[in-house]
Tab-separated table of C-alpha atoms and ligand atoms in Angstrom:
chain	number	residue	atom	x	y	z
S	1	UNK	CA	185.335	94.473	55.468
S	2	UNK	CA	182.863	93.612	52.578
S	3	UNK	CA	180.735	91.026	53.027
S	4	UNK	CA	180.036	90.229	49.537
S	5	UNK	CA	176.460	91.838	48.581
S	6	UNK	CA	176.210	95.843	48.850
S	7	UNK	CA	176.503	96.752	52.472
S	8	UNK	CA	179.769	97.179	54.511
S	9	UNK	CA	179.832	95.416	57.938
S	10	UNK	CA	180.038	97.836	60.811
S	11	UNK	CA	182.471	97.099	63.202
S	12	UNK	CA	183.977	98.756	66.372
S	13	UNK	CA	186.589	100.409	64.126
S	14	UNK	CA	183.989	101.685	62.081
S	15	UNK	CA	181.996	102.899	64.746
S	16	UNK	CA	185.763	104.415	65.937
S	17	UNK	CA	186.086	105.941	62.504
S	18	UNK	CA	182.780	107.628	62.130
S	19	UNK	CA	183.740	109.593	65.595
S	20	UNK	CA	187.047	110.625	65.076
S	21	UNK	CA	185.354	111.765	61.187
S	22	UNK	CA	182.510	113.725	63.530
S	23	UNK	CA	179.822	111.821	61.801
S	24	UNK	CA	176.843	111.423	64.128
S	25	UNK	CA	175.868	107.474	64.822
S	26	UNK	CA	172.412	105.917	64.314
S	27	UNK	CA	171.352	103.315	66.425
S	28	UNK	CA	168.229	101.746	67.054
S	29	UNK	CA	166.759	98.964	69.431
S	30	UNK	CA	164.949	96.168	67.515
S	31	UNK	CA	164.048	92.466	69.217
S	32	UNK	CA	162.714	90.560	66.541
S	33	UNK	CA	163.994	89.515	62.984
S	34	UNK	CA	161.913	91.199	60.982
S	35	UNK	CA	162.515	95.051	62.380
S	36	UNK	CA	166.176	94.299	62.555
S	37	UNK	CA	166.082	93.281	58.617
S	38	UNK	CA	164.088	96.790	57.954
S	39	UNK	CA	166.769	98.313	60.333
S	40	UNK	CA	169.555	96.826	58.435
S	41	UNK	CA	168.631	97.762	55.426
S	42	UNK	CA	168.228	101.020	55.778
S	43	UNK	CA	171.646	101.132	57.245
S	44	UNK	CA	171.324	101.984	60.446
S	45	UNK	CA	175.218	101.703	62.207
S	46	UNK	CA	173.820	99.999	65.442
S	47	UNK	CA	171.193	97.839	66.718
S	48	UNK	CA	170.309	97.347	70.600
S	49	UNK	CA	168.356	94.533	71.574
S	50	UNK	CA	167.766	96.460	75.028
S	51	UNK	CA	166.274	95.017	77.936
S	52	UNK	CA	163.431	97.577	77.119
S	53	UNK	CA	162.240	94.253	75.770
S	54	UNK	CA	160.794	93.379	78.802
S	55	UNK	CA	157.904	96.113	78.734
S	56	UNK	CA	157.823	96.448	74.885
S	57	UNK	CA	157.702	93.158	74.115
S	58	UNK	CA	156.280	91.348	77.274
S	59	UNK	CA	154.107	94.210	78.998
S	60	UNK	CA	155.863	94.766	81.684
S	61	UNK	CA	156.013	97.679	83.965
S	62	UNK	CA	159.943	97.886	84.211
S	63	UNK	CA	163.085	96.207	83.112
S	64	UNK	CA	163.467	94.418	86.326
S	65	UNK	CA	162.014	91.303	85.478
S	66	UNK	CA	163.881	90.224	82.361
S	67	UNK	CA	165.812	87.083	82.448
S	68	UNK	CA	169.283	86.208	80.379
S	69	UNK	CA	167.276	83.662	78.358
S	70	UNK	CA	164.787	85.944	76.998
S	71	UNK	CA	167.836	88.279	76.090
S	72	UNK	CA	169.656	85.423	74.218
S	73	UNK	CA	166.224	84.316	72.428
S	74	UNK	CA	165.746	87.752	71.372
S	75	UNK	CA	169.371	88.627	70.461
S	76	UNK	CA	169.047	85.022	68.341
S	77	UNK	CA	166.709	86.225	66.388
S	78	UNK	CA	167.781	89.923	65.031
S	79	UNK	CA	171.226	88.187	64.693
S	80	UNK	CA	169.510	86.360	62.562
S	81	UNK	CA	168.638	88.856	59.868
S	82	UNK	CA	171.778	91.562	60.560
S	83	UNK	CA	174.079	91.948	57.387
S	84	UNK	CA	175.629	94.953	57.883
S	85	UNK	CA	174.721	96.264	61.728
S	86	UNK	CA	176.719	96.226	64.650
S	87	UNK	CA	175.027	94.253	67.319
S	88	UNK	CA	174.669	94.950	71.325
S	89	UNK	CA	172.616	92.908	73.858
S	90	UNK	CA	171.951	93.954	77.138
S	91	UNK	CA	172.962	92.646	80.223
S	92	UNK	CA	169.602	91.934	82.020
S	93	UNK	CA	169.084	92.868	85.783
S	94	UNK	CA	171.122	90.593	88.148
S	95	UNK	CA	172.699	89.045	85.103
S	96	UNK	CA	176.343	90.471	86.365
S	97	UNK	CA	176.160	90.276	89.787
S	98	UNK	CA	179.504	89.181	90.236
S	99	UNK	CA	182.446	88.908	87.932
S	100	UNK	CA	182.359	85.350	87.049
S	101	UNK	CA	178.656	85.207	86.264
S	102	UNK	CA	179.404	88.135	83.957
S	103	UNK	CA	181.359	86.283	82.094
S	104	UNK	CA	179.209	83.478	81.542
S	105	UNK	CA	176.405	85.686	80.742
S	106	UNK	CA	178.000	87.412	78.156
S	107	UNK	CA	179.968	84.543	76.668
S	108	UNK	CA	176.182	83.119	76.209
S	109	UNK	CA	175.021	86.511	75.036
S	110	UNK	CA	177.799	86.318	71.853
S	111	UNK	CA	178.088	82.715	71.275
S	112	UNK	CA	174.204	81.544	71.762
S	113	UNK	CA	172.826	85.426	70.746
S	114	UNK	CA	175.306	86.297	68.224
S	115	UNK	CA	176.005	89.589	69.988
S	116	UNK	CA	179.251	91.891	68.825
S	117	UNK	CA	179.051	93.656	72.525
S	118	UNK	CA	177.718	93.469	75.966
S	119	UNK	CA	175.819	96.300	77.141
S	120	UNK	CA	175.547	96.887	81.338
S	121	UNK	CA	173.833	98.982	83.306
S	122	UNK	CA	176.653	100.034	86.108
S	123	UNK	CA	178.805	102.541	88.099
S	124	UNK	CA	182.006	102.927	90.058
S	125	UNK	CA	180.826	99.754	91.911
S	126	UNK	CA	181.113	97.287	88.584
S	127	UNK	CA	184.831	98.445	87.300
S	128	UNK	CA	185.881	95.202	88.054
S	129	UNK	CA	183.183	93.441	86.071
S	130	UNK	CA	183.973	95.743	82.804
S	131	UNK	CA	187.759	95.312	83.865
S	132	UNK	CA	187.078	91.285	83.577
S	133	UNK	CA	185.337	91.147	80.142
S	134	UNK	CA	187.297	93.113	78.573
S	135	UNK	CA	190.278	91.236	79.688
S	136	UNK	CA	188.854	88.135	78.000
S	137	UNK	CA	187.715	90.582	74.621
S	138	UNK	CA	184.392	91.079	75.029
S	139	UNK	CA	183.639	94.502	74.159
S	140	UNK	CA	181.555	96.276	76.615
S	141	UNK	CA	179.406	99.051	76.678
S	142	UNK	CA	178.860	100.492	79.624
S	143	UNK	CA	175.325	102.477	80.567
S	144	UNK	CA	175.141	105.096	83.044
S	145	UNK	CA	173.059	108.112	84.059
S	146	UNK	CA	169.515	106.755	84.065
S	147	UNK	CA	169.552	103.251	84.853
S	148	UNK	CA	166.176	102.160	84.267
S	149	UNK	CA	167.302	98.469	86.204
S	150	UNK	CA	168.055	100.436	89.299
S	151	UNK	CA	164.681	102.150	89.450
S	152	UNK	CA	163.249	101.003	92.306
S	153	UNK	CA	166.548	102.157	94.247
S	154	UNK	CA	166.933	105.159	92.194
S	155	UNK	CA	163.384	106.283	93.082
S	156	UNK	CA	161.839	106.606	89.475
S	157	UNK	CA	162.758	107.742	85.871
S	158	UNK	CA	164.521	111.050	86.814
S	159	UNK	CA	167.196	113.321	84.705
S	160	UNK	CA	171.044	112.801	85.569
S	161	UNK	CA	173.445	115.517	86.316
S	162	UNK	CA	171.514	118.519	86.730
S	163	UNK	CA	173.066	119.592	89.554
S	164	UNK	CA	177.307	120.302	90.021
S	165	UNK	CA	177.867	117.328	92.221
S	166	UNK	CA	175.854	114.814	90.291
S	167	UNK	CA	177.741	116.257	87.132
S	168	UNK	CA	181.134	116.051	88.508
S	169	UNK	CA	180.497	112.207	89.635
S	170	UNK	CA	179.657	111.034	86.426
S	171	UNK	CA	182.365	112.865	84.783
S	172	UNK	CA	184.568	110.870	87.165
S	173	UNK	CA	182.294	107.533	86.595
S	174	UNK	CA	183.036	108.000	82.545
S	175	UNK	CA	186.633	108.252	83.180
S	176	UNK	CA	187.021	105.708	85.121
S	177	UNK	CA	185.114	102.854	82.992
S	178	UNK	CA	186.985	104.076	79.730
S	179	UNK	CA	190.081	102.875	82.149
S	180	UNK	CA	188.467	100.014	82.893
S	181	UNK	CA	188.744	99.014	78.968
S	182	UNK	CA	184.642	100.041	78.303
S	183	UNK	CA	184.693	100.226	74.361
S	184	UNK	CA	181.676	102.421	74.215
S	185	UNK	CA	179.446	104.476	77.022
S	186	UNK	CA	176.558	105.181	76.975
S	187	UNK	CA	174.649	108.187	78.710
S	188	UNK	CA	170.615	107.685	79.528
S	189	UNK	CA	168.460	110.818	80.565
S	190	UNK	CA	171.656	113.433	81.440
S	191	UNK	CA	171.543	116.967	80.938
S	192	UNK	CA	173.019	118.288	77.871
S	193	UNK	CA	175.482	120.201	79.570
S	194	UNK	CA	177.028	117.342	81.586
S	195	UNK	CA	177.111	115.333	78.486
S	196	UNK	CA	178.967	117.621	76.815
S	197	UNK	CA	181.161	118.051	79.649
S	198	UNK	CA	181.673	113.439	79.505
S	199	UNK	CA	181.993	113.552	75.983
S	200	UNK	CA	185.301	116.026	76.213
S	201	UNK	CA	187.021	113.889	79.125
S	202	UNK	CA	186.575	110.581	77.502
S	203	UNK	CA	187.356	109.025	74.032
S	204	UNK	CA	185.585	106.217	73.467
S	205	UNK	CA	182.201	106.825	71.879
S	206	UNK	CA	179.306	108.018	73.363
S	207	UNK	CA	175.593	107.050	72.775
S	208	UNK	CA	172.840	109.047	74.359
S	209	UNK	CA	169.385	108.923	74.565
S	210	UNK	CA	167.879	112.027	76.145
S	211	UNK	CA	171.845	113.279	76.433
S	212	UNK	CA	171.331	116.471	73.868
S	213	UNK	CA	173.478	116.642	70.896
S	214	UNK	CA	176.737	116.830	71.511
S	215	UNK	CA	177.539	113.213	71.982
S	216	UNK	CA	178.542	110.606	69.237
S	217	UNK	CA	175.304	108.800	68.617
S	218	UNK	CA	171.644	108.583	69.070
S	219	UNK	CA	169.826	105.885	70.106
S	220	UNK	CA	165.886	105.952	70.589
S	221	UNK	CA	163.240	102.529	71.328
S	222	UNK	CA	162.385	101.588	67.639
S	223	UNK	CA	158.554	100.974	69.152
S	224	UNK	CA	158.588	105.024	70.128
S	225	UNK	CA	159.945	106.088	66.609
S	226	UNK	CA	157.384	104.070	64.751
S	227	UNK	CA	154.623	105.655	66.982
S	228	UNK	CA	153.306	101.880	68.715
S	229	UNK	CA	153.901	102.591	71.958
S	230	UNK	CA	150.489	103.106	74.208
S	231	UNK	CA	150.730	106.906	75.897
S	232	UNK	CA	152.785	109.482	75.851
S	233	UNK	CA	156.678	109.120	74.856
S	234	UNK	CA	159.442	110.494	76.935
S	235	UNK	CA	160.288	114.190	76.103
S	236	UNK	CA	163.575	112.793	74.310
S	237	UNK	CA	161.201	110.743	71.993
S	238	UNK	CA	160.091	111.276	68.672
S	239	UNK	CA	157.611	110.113	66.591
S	240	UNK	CA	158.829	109.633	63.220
S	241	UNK	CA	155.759	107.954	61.499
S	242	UNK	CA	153.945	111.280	61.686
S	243	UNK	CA	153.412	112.429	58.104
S	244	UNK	CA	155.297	109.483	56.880
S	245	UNK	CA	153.292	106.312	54.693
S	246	UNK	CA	155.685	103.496	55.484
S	247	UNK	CA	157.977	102.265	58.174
S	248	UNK	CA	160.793	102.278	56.090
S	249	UNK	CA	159.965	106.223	55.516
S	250	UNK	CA	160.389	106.592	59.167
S	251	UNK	CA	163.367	104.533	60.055
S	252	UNK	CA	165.191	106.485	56.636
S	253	UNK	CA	163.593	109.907	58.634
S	254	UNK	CA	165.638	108.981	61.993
S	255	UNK	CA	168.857	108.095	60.557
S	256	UNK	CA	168.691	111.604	58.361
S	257	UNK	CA	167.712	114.057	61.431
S	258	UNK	CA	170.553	111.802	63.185
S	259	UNK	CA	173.106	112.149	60.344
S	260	UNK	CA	172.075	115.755	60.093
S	261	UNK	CA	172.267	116.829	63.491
S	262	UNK	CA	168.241	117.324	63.033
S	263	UNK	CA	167.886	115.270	65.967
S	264	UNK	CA	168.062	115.826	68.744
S	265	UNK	CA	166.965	119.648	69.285
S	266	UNK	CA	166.563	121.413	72.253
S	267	UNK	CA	162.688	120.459	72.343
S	268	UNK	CA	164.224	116.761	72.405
S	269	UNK	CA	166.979	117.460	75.106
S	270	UNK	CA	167.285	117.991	78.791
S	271	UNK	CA	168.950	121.291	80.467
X	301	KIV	O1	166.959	98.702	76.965
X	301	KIV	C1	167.083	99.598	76.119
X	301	KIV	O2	166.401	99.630	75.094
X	301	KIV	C2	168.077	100.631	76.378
X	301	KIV	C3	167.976	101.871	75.561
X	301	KIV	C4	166.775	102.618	75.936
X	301	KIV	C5	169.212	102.649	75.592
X	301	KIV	O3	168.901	100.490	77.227
């Protein structure tokens, strides 16, 4: 679709497209206007207003504490400026609980946040709830491996499917949300092996962050990228304003290294 000035619209076919072609994915998370105009411009395929919100934004220590209204506020207002980008909110913590509330969450999430997906953090246990939104065409994207919402039961910020067990159950995990009509997955802190090994059993996109190269896109925390965030990034960070002058130097940077397969190397990945 063209939407009348010089940049196509990116939609789930596109995104769709750009796999079966083999062209890497860039995605970003933004939260405000502004960035998501920058991001937009510079044609980046996919923006994430993550949850990650709630300790970029408002200083918190985890994820935990962000509420569905600051998710709609914030999806509101990089709607606001998106031409071209396709647009995921996340699910906050306890925000899908059970089916039902699910679907009123995300129904608020597109119609009040102007979100073209849902993203939630699940496993095995929330089939039903992907099974339910999908049903009533809300695209879903579906985030396993790390789950930074489930910290405090999953005992910290630790890499996913190192070992052969923990690889084989999220193999299974993958398969069985792309059955339960997930439109894209997306893998947090996995070893590149095992996401190698998800991205051959399934076909609906992957994202990673910290998931090696191998899987359809990249996604990093704008905030890391630009080199604002206070200590030091995660391994699978990079900061792209070094030796750059402008922020729009350093978003253009990502998308290349993504485009290019650049990104993420070894030194960026997890065994
Ligand atoms: O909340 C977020 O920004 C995310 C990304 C880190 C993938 O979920």
């Amino acid at each position: 679709m063209y939407d009348g000035n010089d940049q196509k619209t990116v939609t789930l076919s596109t995104i769709k497209e750009l796999k079966s072609k083999g062209e890497k994915i860039a995605c970003l998370t933004a939260y405000d206007s502004t960035f998501a105009y920058q991001l937009d411009q510079a044609g980046i395929e996919i923006i994430l207003v993550g949850d990650s919100l709630g300790m970029v934004i408002q200083g918190h220590k985890t994820t935990v504490p962000v509420k569905i209204e600051d998710m709609i506020y914030h999806s509101k207002n990089v709607s606001s400026s998106i031409k071209s980008a396709f647009l995921i909110s996340d699910m906050p913590f306890m925000s899908f609980y059970n089916s039902d509330i699910a679907l009123e969450n995300a129904k608020r999430l597109m119609q009040d946040g102007g979100a073209h997906m849902v993203k939630l953090e699940g496993n095995q246990s929330q089939l039903n709830i992907i099974e339910k939104l999908a049903m009533s065409d809300i695209p879903v994207c579906a985030h396993i491996g790390l789950r930074p919402q489930s910290v405090n039961k999953m005992g910290g910020y630790k890499v996913q499917g190192k070992e052969n067990r923990e690889a084989e159950n999220l193999i299974d995990e993958a398969v069985r949300i792309e059955d339960s009509g997930a439109d894209i997955l997306l893998l947090e802190c996995v070893s590149s092996l095992t996401a190698k090994k998800v991205t051959e059993a399934i076909n609906i996109p992957i994202i990673g962050i910290g998931a090696g190269s191998d899987v359809d896109a990249q996604i990093l925390v704008l905030y890391d990228i630009l080199g604002l965030t206070p200590g030091k990034l995660p391994k699978f960070s990079k900061n792209y304003m070094t030796g750059k002058n402008t922020i729009q130097e350093a978003i253009a940077s990502y998308i290349q290294e993504v485009k290019t397969k650049k990104y993420p190397s070894e030194k960026y990945s997890f065994k």
